[in-house]
Amino acid sequence: KQEVTQIPAALSVPEGENLVLNCSFTDSAIYNLQWFRQDPGKGLTSLLLIQSSQREQTSGRLNASLDKSSGRSTLYIAASQPGDSATYLCAVRSSNSNSGYALNFGKGTSLLVTP
Amino acid sequence: NAGVMQNPRHLVRRRGQEARLRCSPMKGHSHVYWYRQLPEEGLKFMVYLQKENIIDESGMPKERFSAEFPKEGPSILRIQQVVRGDSAAYFCASSPPGQGQNQPQHFGDGTRLSIL
């Protein structure tokens, strides 16, 4: 059974800092990994999708890497801003399961960027 | 708004009543997924549907829960005889047809279900 863990559970940084969020998963047989942002009381916004054959994806100030063999992904946020404050979720789509359709989520990292 | 639309945003039911949650996928999307987020827990997969077909319901409780995605109209997640433990946020996601496993899932804003 795929287990997804995110460290740290919470993070507070001053504005302008670069930061790294970590995600690990137990089964390396995956189709892809997706990073989301969730604002309080809101839905999920997809940030980046990395296919299993890819090593990284970039969008603006965000860069996500994937090391499938070691079961790790990182989300790098450059020059953080207060508007980046949210919960960041990592989700893995396993290929070694009855269904390759479900996303397996971590519990998230709650990020606070202070002015 | 071309995104995934869920309604209602908030739903309050008394124990024993029925709850119906609706989801309209993004335009052009034919795959729908339902997830549940319990307080202090991560999102858990419930069911995956295509038009008129349930493809995977491995995450759905065996009793009281059902889902459908008819040829016309939104997908419906139905919870019969609700109990306090059903209080959660229910999220719907959709993805386009073709190579489903490689496509990103796009989420709606969720329905917050509260059971009195």
mmCIF file with all atom_site columns, C-alpha atoms in Angstrom:
data_model
loop_
_atom_site.group_PDB
_atom_site.id
_atom_site.type_symbol
_atom_site.label_atom_id
_atom_site.label_alt_id
_atom_site.label_comp_id
_atom_site.label_asym_id
_atom_site.label_entity_id
_atom_site.label_seq_id
_atom_site.pdbx_PDB_ins_code
_atom_site.Cartn_x
_atom_site.Cartn_y
_atom_site.Cartn_z
_atom_site.occupancy
_atom_site.B_iso_or_equiv
_atom_site.pdbx_formal_charge
_atom_site.auth_seq_id
_atom_site.auth_comp_id
_atom_site.auth_asym_id
_atom_site.auth_atom_id
_atom_site.pdbx_PDB_model_num
ATOM 1   C CA . LYS A 1 1   ? 0.000   0.000  0.000   1.00 0.00 ? 1   LYS A CA 1
ATOM 2   C CA . GLN A 1 2   ? 1.367   3.388  -0.988  1.00 0.00 ? 2   GLN A CA 1
ATOM 3   C CA . GLU A 1 3   ? 2.162   5.714  1.933   1.00 0.00 ? 3   GLU A CA 1
ATOM 4   C CA . VAL A 1 4   ? 2.931   9.386  1.332   1.00 0.00 ? 4   VAL A CA 1
ATOM 5   C CA . THR A 1 5   ? 4.654   11.476 3.986   1.00 0.00 ? 5   THR A CA 1
ATOM 6   C CA . GLN A 1 6   ? 5.302   15.195 3.993   1.00 0.00 ? 6   GLN A CA 1
ATOM 7   C CA . ILE A 1 7   ? 7.885   16.926 6.134   1.00 0.00 ? 7   ILE A CA 1
ATOM 8   C CA . PRO A 1 8   ? 7.687   19.333 7.838   1.00 0.00 ? 8   PRO A CA 1
ATOM 9   C CA . ALA A 1 9   ? 4.039   19.438 8.866   1.00 0.00 ? 9   ALA A CA 1
ATOM 10  C CA . ALA A 1 10  ? 4.294   23.192 9.358   1.00 0.00 ? 10  ALA A CA 1
ATOM 11  C CA . LEU A 1 11  ? 6.776   25.855 8.347   1.00 0.00 ? 11  LEU A CA 1
ATOM 12  C CA . SER A 1 12  ? 7.059   29.579 9.031   1.00 0.00 ? 12  SER A CA 1
ATOM 13  C CA . VAL A 1 13  ? 9.519   31.741 7.103   1.00 0.00 ? 13  VAL A CA 1
ATOM 14  C CA . PRO A 1 14  ? 10.069  35.464 6.579   1.00 0.00 ? 14  PRO A CA 1
ATOM 15  C CA . GLU A 1 15  ? 9.195   36.949 3.243   1.00 0.00 ? 15  GLU A CA 1
ATOM 16  C CA . GLY A 1 16  ? 11.899  36.635 0.597   1.00 0.00 ? 16  GLY A CA 1
ATOM 17  C CA . GLU A 1 17  ? 13.365  33.341 1.785   1.00 0.00 ? 17  GLU A CA 1
ATOM 18  C CA . ASN A 1 18  ? 13.790  30.353 -0.477  1.00 0.00 ? 18  ASN A CA 1
ATOM 19  C CA . LEU A 1 19  ? 12.312  27.179 0.942   1.00 0.00 ? 19  LEU A CA 1
ATOM 20  C CA . VAL A 1 20  ? 12.002  23.457 0.300   1.00 0.00 ? 20  VAL A CA 1
ATOM 21  C CA . LEU A 1 21  ? 9.080   21.188 1.058   1.00 0.00 ? 21  LEU A CA 1
ATOM 22  C CA . ASN A 1 22  ? 9.660   17.453 1.171   1.00 0.00 ? 22  ASN A CA 1
ATOM 23  C CA . CYS A 1 23  ? 7.541   14.512 0.115   1.00 0.00 ? 23  CYS A CA 1
ATOM 24  C CA . SER A 1 24  ? 8.403   10.830 0.373   1.00 0.00 ? 24  SER A CA 1
ATOM 25  C CA . PHE A 1 25  ? 6.531   7.761  -0.830  1.00 0.00 ? 25  PHE A CA 1
ATOM 26  C CA . THR A 1 26  ? 7.010   4.085  -0.092  1.00 0.00 ? 26  THR A CA 1
ATOM 27  C CA . ASP A 1 27  ? 6.344   2.464  -3.473  1.00 0.00 ? 27  ASP A CA 1
ATOM 28  C CA . SER A 1 28  ? 8.386   3.716  -6.420  1.00 0.00 ? 28  SER A CA 1
ATOM 29  C CA . ALA A 1 29  ? 6.005   2.191  -8.975  1.00 0.00 ? 29  ALA A CA 1
ATOM 30  C CA . ILE A 1 30  ? 4.203   5.389  -9.888  1.00 0.00 ? 30  ILE A CA 1
ATOM 31  C CA . TYR A 1 31  ? 2.728   7.038  -12.956 1.00 0.00 ? 31  TYR A CA 1
ATOM 32  C CA . ASN A 1 32  ? 3.283   10.560 -11.719 1.00 0.00 ? 32  ASN A CA 1
ATOM 33  C CA . LEU A 1 33  ? 3.432   12.899 -8.744  1.00 0.00 ? 33  LEU A CA 1
ATOM 34  C CA . GLN A 1 34  ? 1.396   16.058 -8.396  1.00 0.00 ? 34  GLN A CA 1
ATOM 35  C CA . TRP A 1 35  ? 1.872   19.049 -6.081  1.00 0.00 ? 35  TRP A CA 1
ATOM 36  C CA . PHE A 1 36  ? -1.175  21.027 -4.999  1.00 0.00 ? 36  PHE A CA 1
ATOM 37  C CA . ARG A 1 37  ? -1.896  24.126 -3.000  1.00 0.00 ? 37  ARG A CA 1
ATOM 38  C CA . GLN A 1 38  ? -4.905  24.310 -0.683  1.00 0.00 ? 38  GLN A CA 1
ATOM 39  C CA . ASP A 1 39  ? -6.093  27.572 0.858   1.00 0.00 ? 39  ASP A CA 1
ATOM 40  C CA . PRO A 1 40  ? -8.265  27.422 4.015   1.00 0.00 ? 40  PRO A CA 1
ATOM 41  C CA . GLY A 1 41  ? -11.825 26.395 3.199   1.00 0.00 ? 41  GLY A CA 1
ATOM 42  C CA . LYS A 1 42  ? -10.982 26.095 -0.471  1.00 0.00 ? 42  LYS A CA 1
ATOM 43  C CA . GLY A 1 43  ? -10.300 23.388 -2.995  1.00 0.00 ? 43  GLY A CA 1
ATOM 44  C CA . LEU A 1 44  ? -7.004  22.205 -4.398  1.00 0.00 ? 44  LEU A CA 1
ATOM 45  C CA . THR A 1 45  ? -5.061  24.100 -7.021  1.00 0.00 ? 45  THR A CA 1
ATOM 46  C CA . SER A 1 46  ? -2.719  21.990 -9.116  1.00 0.00 ? 46  SER A CA 1
ATOM 47  C CA . LEU A 1 47  ? 0.780   23.466 -9.141  1.00 0.00 ? 47  LEU A CA 1
ATOM 48  C CA . LEU A 1 48  ? 3.003   20.955 -10.917 1.00 0.00 ? 48  LEU A CA 1
ATOM 49  C CA . LEU A 1 49  ? 2.714   17.450 -12.351 1.00 0.00 ? 49  LEU A CA 1
ATOM 50  C CA . ILE A 1 50  ? 5.835   15.334 -12.803 1.00 0.00 ? 50  ILE A CA 1
ATOM 51  C CA . GLN A 1 51  ? 5.572   12.173 -14.871 1.00 0.00 ? 51  GLN A CA 1
ATOM 52  C CA . SER A 1 52  ? 7.531   9.141  -13.682 1.00 0.00 ? 52  SER A CA 1
ATOM 53  C CA . SER A 1 53  ? 10.008  9.553  -16.556 1.00 0.00 ? 53  SER A CA 1
ATOM 54  C CA . GLN A 1 54  ? 10.763  13.165 -15.640 1.00 0.00 ? 54  GLN A CA 1
ATOM 55  C CA . ARG A 1 55  ? 13.205  14.544 -13.070 1.00 0.00 ? 55  ARG A CA 1
ATOM 56  C CA . GLU A 1 56  ? 11.767  17.998 -12.547 1.00 0.00 ? 56  GLU A CA 1
ATOM 57  C CA . GLN A 1 57  ? 9.177   20.545 -13.551 1.00 0.00 ? 57  GLN A CA 1
ATOM 58  C CA . THR A 1 58  ? 9.219   24.316 -13.216 1.00 0.00 ? 58  THR A CA 1
ATOM 59  C CA . SER A 1 59  ? 6.516   26.947 -13.105 1.00 0.00 ? 59  SER A CA 1
ATOM 60  C CA . GLY A 1 60  ? 7.486   30.497 -12.246 1.00 0.00 ? 60  GLY A CA 1
ATOM 61  C CA . ARG A 1 61  ? 9.035   30.554 -8.775  1.00 0.00 ? 61  ARG A CA 1
ATOM 62  C CA . LEU A 1 62  ? 8.203   26.881 -8.217  1.00 0.00 ? 62  LEU A CA 1
ATOM 63  C CA . ASN A 1 63  ? 10.423  23.948 -9.031  1.00 0.00 ? 63  ASN A CA 1
ATOM 64  C CA . ALA A 1 64  ? 9.536   20.355 -8.252  1.00 0.00 ? 64  ALA A CA 1
ATOM 65  C CA . SER A 1 65  ? 11.969  17.470 -8.474  1.00 0.00 ? 65  SER A CA 1
ATOM 66  C CA . LEU A 1 66  ? 11.356  13.741 -8.500  1.00 0.00 ? 66  LEU A CA 1
ATOM 67  C CA . ASP A 1 67  ? 13.715  10.917 -7.531  1.00 0.00 ? 67  ASP A CA 1
ATOM 68  C CA . LYS A 1 68  ? 11.536  7.907  -8.155  1.00 0.00 ? 68  LYS A CA 1
ATOM 69  C CA . SER A 1 69  ? 14.079  5.295  -7.121  1.00 0.00 ? 69  SER A CA 1
ATOM 70  C CA . SER A 1 70  ? 14.486  6.783  -3.660  1.00 0.00 ? 70  SER A CA 1
ATOM 71  C CA . GLY A 1 71  ? 10.824  7.688  -3.328  1.00 0.00 ? 71  GLY A CA 1
ATOM 72  C CA . ARG A 1 72  ? 11.337  11.408 -2.879  1.00 0.00 ? 72  ARG A CA 1
ATOM 73  C CA . SER A 1 73  ? 10.119  14.685 -4.280  1.00 0.00 ? 73  SER A CA 1
ATOM 74  C CA . THR A 1 74  ? 10.840  18.247 -3.284  1.00 0.00 ? 74  THR A CA 1
ATOM 75  C CA . LEU A 1 75  ? 8.994   21.454 -3.994  1.00 0.00 ? 75  LEU A CA 1
ATOM 76  C CA . TYR A 1 76  ? 11.287  24.473 -4.080  1.00 0.00 ? 76  TYR A CA 1
ATOM 77  C CA . ILE A 1 77  ? 9.736   27.921 -3.694  1.00 0.00 ? 77  ILE A CA 1
ATOM 78  C CA . ALA A 1 78  ? 11.995  30.833 -4.543  1.00 0.00 ? 78  ALA A CA 1
ATOM 79  C CA . ALA A 1 79  ? 11.678  34.313 -3.027  1.00 0.00 ? 79  ALA A CA 1
ATOM 80  C CA . SER A 1 80  ? 8.649   33.446 -0.914  1.00 0.00 ? 80  SER A CA 1
ATOM 81  C CA . GLN A 1 81  ? 5.778   35.935 -0.570  1.00 0.00 ? 81  GLN A CA 1
ATOM 82  C CA . PRO A 1 82  ? 2.945   36.243 1.985   1.00 0.00 ? 82  PRO A CA 1
ATOM 83  C CA . GLY A 1 83  ? 0.559   35.154 -0.764  1.00 0.00 ? 83  GLY A CA 1
ATOM 84  C CA . ASP A 1 84  ? 2.330   31.787 -0.809  1.00 0.00 ? 84  ASP A CA 1
ATOM 85  C CA . SER A 1 85  ? 0.886   31.016 2.627   1.00 0.00 ? 85  SER A CA 1
ATOM 86  C CA . ALA A 1 86  ? -1.237  27.887 2.248   1.00 0.00 ? 86  ALA A CA 1
ATOM 87  C CA . THR A 1 87  ? -1.112  24.137 2.744   1.00 0.00 ? 87  THR A CA 1
ATOM 88  C CA . TYR A 1 88  ? 0.926   22.303 0.133   1.00 0.00 ? 88  TYR A CA 1
ATOM 89  C CA . LEU A 1 89  ? -0.079  18.752 -0.710  1.00 0.00 ? 89  LEU A CA 1
ATOM 90  C CA . CYS A 1 90  ? 1.883   16.064 -2.463  1.00 0.00 ? 90  CYS A CA 1
ATOM 91  C CA . ALA A 1 91  ? -0.021  13.282 -4.239  1.00 0.00 ? 91  ALA A CA 1
ATOM 92  C CA . VAL A 1 92  ? 1.229   10.157 -5.953  1.00 0.00 ? 92  VAL A CA 1
ATOM 93  C CA . ARG A 1 93  ? -0.508  8.084  -8.607  1.00 0.00 ? 93  ARG A CA 1
ATOM 94  C CA . SER A 1 94  ? 0.581   4.470  -8.143  1.00 0.00 ? 94  SER A CA 1
ATOM 95  C CA . SER A 1 95  ? 0.975   2.071  -11.032 1.00 0.00 ? 95  SER A CA 1
ATOM 96  C CA . ASN A 1 96  ? 1.334   -0.948 -8.768  1.00 0.00 ? 96  ASN A CA 1
ATOM 97  C CA . SER A 1 97  ? -2.197  -1.153 -7.462  1.00 0.00 ? 97  SER A CA 1
ATOM 98  C CA . ASN A 1 98  ? -5.643  -2.369 -8.420  1.00 0.00 ? 98  ASN A CA 1
ATOM 99  C CA . SER A 1 99  ? -6.357  1.056  -9.759  1.00 0.00 ? 99  SER A CA 1
ATOM 100 C CA . GLY A 1 100 ? -3.930  3.445  -11.371 1.00 0.00 ? 100 GLY A CA 1
ATOM 101 C CA . TYR A 1 101 ? -6.440  6.214  -11.047 1.00 0.00 ? 101 TYR A CA 1
ATOM 102 C CA . ALA A 1 102 ? -6.483  7.199  -7.397  1.00 0.00 ? 102 ALA A CA 1
ATOM 103 C CA . LEU A 1 103 ? -4.179  9.847  -6.032  1.00 0.00 ? 103 LEU A CA 1
ATOM 104 C CA . ASN A 1 104 ? -2.542  9.004  -2.702  1.00 0.00 ? 104 ASN A CA 1
ATOM 105 C CA . PHE A 1 105 ? -2.118  12.183 -0.684  1.00 0.00 ? 105 PHE A CA 1
ATOM 106 C CA . GLY A 1 106 ? 0.211   13.222 2.074   1.00 0.00 ? 106 GLY A CA 1
ATOM 107 C CA . LYS A 1 107 ? -1.192  15.219 4.978   1.00 0.00 ? 107 LYS A CA 1
ATOM 108 C CA . GLY A 1 108 ? 0.436   18.389 3.714   1.00 0.00 ? 108 GLY A CA 1
ATOM 109 C CA . THR A 1 109 ? 2.834   21.089 4.845   1.00 0.00 ? 109 THR A CA 1
ATOM 110 C CA . SER A 1 110 ? 1.217   24.222 6.244   1.00 0.00 ? 110 SER A CA 1
ATOM 111 C CA . LEU A 1 111 ? 3.313   27.194 5.120   1.00 0.00 ? 111 LEU A CA 1
ATOM 112 C CA . LEU A 1 112 ? 3.191   30.667 6.638   1.00 0.00 ? 112 LEU A CA 1
ATOM 113 C CA . VAL A 1 113 ? 5.208   33.454 5.026   1.00 0.00 ? 113 VAL A CA 1
ATOM 114 C CA . THR A 1 114 ? 5.429   36.490 7.271   1.00 0.00 ? 114 THR A CA 1
ATOM 115 C CA . PRO A 1 115 ? 5.897   40.047 5.937   1.00 0.00 ? 115 PRO A CA 1
ATOM 116 C CA . ASN B 2 1   ? -16.119 29.480 -14.778 1.00 0.00 ? 1   ASN B CA 1
ATOM 117 C CA . ALA B 2 2   ? -14.656 26.565 -16.664 1.00 0.00 ? 2   ALA B CA 1
ATOM 118 C CA . GLY B 2 3   ? -13.436 24.754 -13.563 1.00 0.00 ? 3   GLY B CA 1
ATOM 119 C CA . VAL B 2 4   ? -14.858 21.816 -11.645 1.00 0.00 ? 4   VAL B CA 1
ATOM 120 C CA . MET B 2 5   ? -18.109 22.922 -10.044 1.00 0.00 ? 5   MET B CA 1
ATOM 121 C CA . GLN B 2 6   ? -19.378 21.414 -6.837  1.00 0.00 ? 6   GLN B CA 1
ATOM 122 C CA . ASN B 2 7   ? -22.597 22.197 -5.041  1.00 0.00 ? 7   ASN B CA 1
ATOM 123 C CA . PRO B 2 8   ? -23.652 22.852 -2.491  1.00 0.00 ? 8   PRO B CA 1
ATOM 124 C CA . ARG B 2 9   ? -20.570 24.400 -0.893  1.00 0.00 ? 9   ARG B CA 1
ATOM 125 C CA . HIS B 2 10  ? -21.921 23.689 2.562   1.00 0.00 ? 10  HIS B CA 1
ATOM 126 C CA . LEU B 2 11  ? -24.513 21.103 3.544   1.00 0.00 ? 11  LEU B CA 1
ATOM 127 C CA . VAL B 2 12  ? -25.992 20.475 6.965   1.00 0.00 ? 12  VAL B CA 1
ATOM 128 C CA . ARG B 2 13  ? -27.917 17.301 7.688   1.00 0.00 ? 13  ARG B CA 1
ATOM 129 C CA . ARG B 2 14  ? -29.310 15.625 10.769  1.00 0.00 ? 14  ARG B CA 1
ATOM 130 C CA . ARG B 2 15  ? -28.380 12.071 11.618  1.00 0.00 ? 15  ARG B CA 1
ATOM 131 C CA . GLY B 2 16  ? -30.388 9.625  9.535   1.00 0.00 ? 16  GLY B CA 1
ATOM 132 C CA . GLN B 2 17  ? -31.045 12.011 6.637   1.00 0.00 ? 17  GLN B CA 1
ATOM 133 C CA . GLU B 2 18  ? -29.671 11.675 3.128   1.00 0.00 ? 18  GLU B CA 1
ATOM 134 C CA . ALA B 2 19  ? -26.957 13.863 1.638   1.00 0.00 ? 19  ALA B CA 1
ATOM 135 C CA . ARG B 2 20  ? -26.552 14.456 -2.098  1.00 0.00 ? 20  ARG B CA 1
ATOM 136 C CA . LEU B 2 21  ? -23.394 16.091 -3.377  1.00 0.00 ? 21  LEU B CA 1
ATOM 137 C CA . ARG B 2 22  ? -23.076 17.229 -6.980  1.00 0.00 ? 22  ARG B CA 1
ATOM 138 C CA . CYS B 2 23  ? -20.098 17.645 -9.227  1.00 0.00 ? 23  CYS B CA 1
ATOM 139 C CA . SER B 2 24  ? -19.900 19.025 -12.757 1.00 0.00 ? 24  SER B CA 1
ATOM 140 C CA . PRO B 2 25  ? -16.505 18.261 -14.324 1.00 0.00 ? 25  PRO B CA 1
ATOM 141 C CA . MET B 2 26  ? -14.496 20.691 -16.380 1.00 0.00 ? 26  MET B CA 1
ATOM 142 C CA . LYS B 2 27  ? -15.679 21.098 -19.942 1.00 0.00 ? 27  LYS B CA 1
ATOM 143 C CA . GLY B 2 28  ? -14.393 18.246 -22.065 1.00 0.00 ? 28  GLY B CA 1
ATOM 144 C CA . HIS B 2 29  ? -13.556 16.044 -19.084 1.00 0.00 ? 29  HIS B CA 1
ATOM 145 C CA . SER B 2 30  ? -15.157 12.634 -18.894 1.00 0.00 ? 30  SER B CA 1
ATOM 146 C CA . HIS B 2 31  ? -13.396 11.202 -15.820 1.00 0.00 ? 31  HIS B CA 1
ATOM 147 C CA . VAL B 2 32  ? -14.620 12.071 -12.329 1.00 0.00 ? 32  VAL B CA 1
ATOM 148 C CA . TYR B 2 33  ? -13.066 11.209 -8.975  1.00 0.00 ? 33  TYR B CA 1
ATOM 149 C CA . TRP B 2 34  ? -14.425 11.705 -5.469  1.00 0.00 ? 34  TRP B CA 1
ATOM 150 C CA . TYR B 2 35  ? -12.204 12.197 -2.408  1.00 0.00 ? 35  TYR B CA 1
ATOM 151 C CA . ARG B 2 36  ? -12.981 12.742 1.253   1.00 0.00 ? 36  ARG B CA 1
ATOM 152 C CA . GLN B 2 37  ? -10.987 14.862 3.659   1.00 0.00 ? 37  GLN B CA 1
ATOM 153 C CA . LEU B 2 38  ? -11.707 14.124 7.306   1.00 0.00 ? 38  LEU B CA 1
ATOM 154 C CA . PRO B 2 39  ? -10.642 16.662 9.969   1.00 0.00 ? 39  PRO B CA 1
ATOM 155 C CA . GLU B 2 40  ? -6.877  16.508 10.521  1.00 0.00 ? 40  GLU B CA 1
ATOM 156 C CA . GLU B 2 41  ? -6.545  13.799 7.858   1.00 0.00 ? 41  GLU B CA 1
ATOM 157 C CA . GLY B 2 42  ? -5.276  13.759 4.311   1.00 0.00 ? 42  GLY B CA 1
ATOM 158 C CA . LEU B 2 43  ? -7.525  13.355 1.315   1.00 0.00 ? 43  LEU B CA 1
ATOM 159 C CA . LYS B 2 44  ? -8.639  9.785  0.713   1.00 0.00 ? 44  LYS B CA 1
ATOM 160 C CA . PHE B 2 45  ? -9.806  8.408  -2.613  1.00 0.00 ? 45  PHE B CA 1
ATOM 161 C CA . MET B 2 46  ? -13.363 7.130  -2.710  1.00 0.00 ? 46  MET B CA 1
ATOM 162 C CA . VAL B 2 47  ? -14.487 6.386  -6.266  1.00 0.00 ? 47  VAL B CA 1
ATOM 163 C CA . TYR B 2 48  ? -13.589 6.890  -9.924  1.00 0.00 ? 48  TYR B CA 1
ATOM 164 C CA . LEU B 2 49  ? -16.267 7.133  -12.606 1.00 0.00 ? 49  LEU B CA 1
ATOM 165 C CA . GLN B 2 50  ? -16.569 7.633  -16.304 1.00 0.00 ? 50  GLN B CA 1
ATOM 166 C CA . LYS B 2 51  ? -19.831 8.451  -18.015 1.00 0.00 ? 51  LYS B CA 1
ATOM 167 C CA . GLU B 2 52  ? -22.414 5.851  -16.889 1.00 0.00 ? 52  GLU B CA 1
ATOM 168 C CA . ASN B 2 53  ? -19.711 3.573  -15.445 1.00 0.00 ? 53  ASN B CA 1
ATOM 169 C CA . ILE B 2 54  ? -18.100 3.072  -12.062 1.00 0.00 ? 54  ILE B CA 1
ATOM 170 C CA . ILE B 2 55  ? -14.486 2.141  -12.777 1.00 0.00 ? 55  ILE B CA 1
ATOM 171 C CA . ASP B 2 56  ? -13.053 1.886  -9.268  1.00 0.00 ? 56  ASP B CA 1
ATOM 172 C CA . GLU B 2 57  ? -14.960 2.163  -5.994  1.00 0.00 ? 57  GLU B CA 1
ATOM 173 C CA . SER B 2 58  ? -12.294 0.590  -3.798  1.00 0.00 ? 58  SER B CA 1
ATOM 174 C CA . GLY B 2 59  ? -12.239 3.582  -1.432  1.00 0.00 ? 59  GLY B CA 1
ATOM 175 C CA . MET B 2 60  ? -15.969 3.831  -0.954  1.00 0.00 ? 60  MET B CA 1
ATOM 176 C CA . PRO B 2 61  ? -17.556 2.517  2.254   1.00 0.00 ? 61  PRO B CA 1
ATOM 177 C CA . LYS B 2 62  ? -19.570 -0.585 1.456   1.00 0.00 ? 62  LYS B CA 1
ATOM 178 C CA . GLU B 2 63  ? -22.759 0.653  3.050   1.00 0.00 ? 63  GLU B CA 1
ATOM 179 C CA . ARG B 2 64  ? -24.759 3.882  2.720   1.00 0.00 ? 64  ARG B CA 1
ATOM 180 C CA . PHE B 2 65  ? -22.501 5.433  0.048   1.00 0.00 ? 65  PHE B CA 1
ATOM 181 C CA . SER B 2 66  ? -23.140 5.395  -3.689  1.00 0.00 ? 66  SER B CA 1
ATOM 182 C CA . ALA B 2 67  ? -22.003 7.383  -6.691  1.00 0.00 ? 67  ALA B CA 1
ATOM 183 C CA . GLU B 2 68  ? -23.167 7.859  -10.245 1.00 0.00 ? 68  GLU B CA 1
ATOM 184 C CA . PHE B 2 69  ? -22.166 9.801  -13.321 1.00 0.00 ? 69  PHE B CA 1
ATOM 185 C CA . PRO B 2 70  ? -25.108 9.717  -15.737 1.00 0.00 ? 70  PRO B CA 1
ATOM 186 C CA . LYS B 2 71  ? -24.925 10.338 -19.449 1.00 0.00 ? 71  LYS B CA 1
ATOM 187 C CA . GLU B 2 72  ? -26.484 13.752 -18.886 1.00 0.00 ? 72  GLU B CA 1
ATOM 188 C CA . GLY B 2 73  ? -25.962 15.903 -15.846 1.00 0.00 ? 73  GLY B CA 1
ATOM 189 C CA . PRO B 2 74  ? -23.506 16.050 -12.968 1.00 0.00 ? 74  PRO B CA 1
ATOM 190 C CA . SER B 2 75  ? -21.926 13.271 -10.978 1.00 0.00 ? 75  SER B CA 1
ATOM 191 C CA . ILE B 2 76  ? -23.737 12.598 -7.703  1.00 0.00 ? 76  ILE B CA 1
ATOM 192 C CA . LEU B 2 77  ? -22.278 11.263 -4.469  1.00 0.00 ? 77  LEU B CA 1
ATOM 193 C CA . ARG B 2 78  ? -25.082 10.032 -2.282  1.00 0.00 ? 78  ARG B CA 1
ATOM 194 C CA . ILE B 2 79  ? -24.844 9.248  1.420   1.00 0.00 ? 79  ILE B CA 1
ATOM 195 C CA . GLN B 2 80  ? -27.845 7.598  3.008   1.00 0.00 ? 80  GLN B CA 1
ATOM 196 C CA . GLN B 2 81  ? -28.680 7.640  6.721   1.00 0.00 ? 81  GLN B CA 1
ATOM 197 C CA . VAL B 2 82  ? -25.824 9.971  7.549   1.00 0.00 ? 82  VAL B CA 1
ATOM 198 C CA . VAL B 2 83  ? -23.921 9.657  10.829  1.00 0.00 ? 83  VAL B CA 1
ATOM 199 C CA . ARG B 2 84  ? -21.658 12.110 12.673  1.00 0.00 ? 84  ARG B CA 1
ATOM 200 C CA . GLY B 2 85  ? -18.578 10.412 11.267  1.00 0.00 ? 85  GLY B CA 1
ATOM 201 C CA . ASP B 2 86  ? -19.603 11.423 7.755   1.00 0.00 ? 86  ASP B CA 1
ATOM 202 C CA . SER B 2 87  ? -18.809 15.058 8.581   1.00 0.00 ? 87  SER B CA 1
ATOM 203 C CA . ALA B 2 88  ? -15.986 15.971 6.225   1.00 0.00 ? 88  ALA B CA 1
ATOM 204 C CA . ALA B 2 89  ? -15.061 17.905 3.134   1.00 0.00 ? 89  ALA B CA 1
ATOM 205 C CA . TYR B 2 90  ? -15.872 16.016 -0.048  1.00 0.00 ? 90  TYR B CA 1
ATOM 206 C CA . PHE B 2 91  ? -13.883 16.931 -3.116  1.00 0.00 ? 91  PHE B CA 1
ATOM 207 C CA . CYS B 2 92  ? -14.527 16.114 -6.723  1.00 0.00 ? 92  CYS B CA 1
ATOM 208 C CA . ALA B 2 93  ? -11.825 16.076 -9.382  1.00 0.00 ? 93  ALA B CA 1
ATOM 209 C CA . SER B 2 94  ? -11.944 15.582 -13.125 1.00 0.00 ? 94  SER B CA 1
ATOM 210 C CA . SER B 2 95  ? -9.520  14.747 -15.897 1.00 0.00 ? 95  SER B CA 1
ATOM 211 C CA . PRO B 2 96  ? -9.768  14.620 -19.685 1.00 0.00 ? 96  PRO B CA 1
ATOM 212 C CA . PRO B 2 97  ? -10.277 11.391 -21.647 1.00 0.00 ? 97  PRO B CA 1
ATOM 213 C CA . GLY B 2 98  ? -7.322  9.384  -22.950 1.00 0.00 ? 98  GLY B CA 1
ATOM 214 C CA . GLN B 2 99  ? -4.266  8.123  -21.043 1.00 0.00 ? 99  GLN B CA 1
ATOM 215 C CA . GLY B 2 100 ? -6.064  8.782  -17.793 1.00 0.00 ? 100 GLY B CA 1
ATOM 216 C CA . GLN B 2 101 ? -3.168  7.813  -15.558 1.00 0.00 ? 101 GLN B CA 1
ATOM 217 C CA . ASN B 2 102 ? -0.918  10.470 -17.070 1.00 0.00 ? 102 ASN B CA 1
ATOM 218 C CA . GLN B 2 103 ? -3.378  13.310 -16.879 1.00 0.00 ? 103 GLN B CA 1
ATOM 219 C CA . PRO B 2 104 ? -3.507  15.806 -14.009 1.00 0.00 ? 104 PRO B CA 1
ATOM 220 C CA . GLN B 2 105 ? -6.610  15.876 -11.874 1.00 0.00 ? 105 GLN B CA 1
ATOM 221 C CA . HIS B 2 106 ? -8.348  19.224 -11.430 1.00 0.00 ? 106 HIS B CA 1
ATOM 222 C CA . PHE B 2 107 ? -10.261 19.758 -8.216  1.00 0.00 ? 107 PHE B CA 1
ATOM 223 C CA . GLY B 2 108 ? -13.380 21.638 -7.258  1.00 0.00 ? 108 GLY B CA 1
ATOM 224 C CA . ASP B 2 109 ? -13.787 23.740 -4.105  1.00 0.00 ? 109 ASP B CA 1
ATOM 225 C CA . GLY B 2 110 ? -15.465 20.895 -2.251  1.00 0.00 ? 110 GLY B CA 1
ATOM 226 C CA . THR B 2 111 ? -18.646 20.390 -0.269  1.00 0.00 ? 111 THR B CA 1
ATOM 227 C CA . ARG B 2 112 ? -18.374 20.746 3.489   1.00 0.00 ? 112 ARG B CA 1
ATOM 228 C CA . LEU B 2 113 ? -20.814 18.308 5.038   1.00 0.00 ? 113 LEU B CA 1
ATOM 229 C CA . SER B 2 114 ? -21.803 18.790 8.659   1.00 0.00 ? 114 SER B CA 1
ATOM 230 C CA . ILE B 2 115 ? -23.937 16.275 10.518  1.00 0.00 ? 115 ILE B CA 1
ATOM 231 C CA . LEU B 2 116 ? -25.897 17.487 13.540  1.00 0.00 ? 116 LEU B CA 1
#
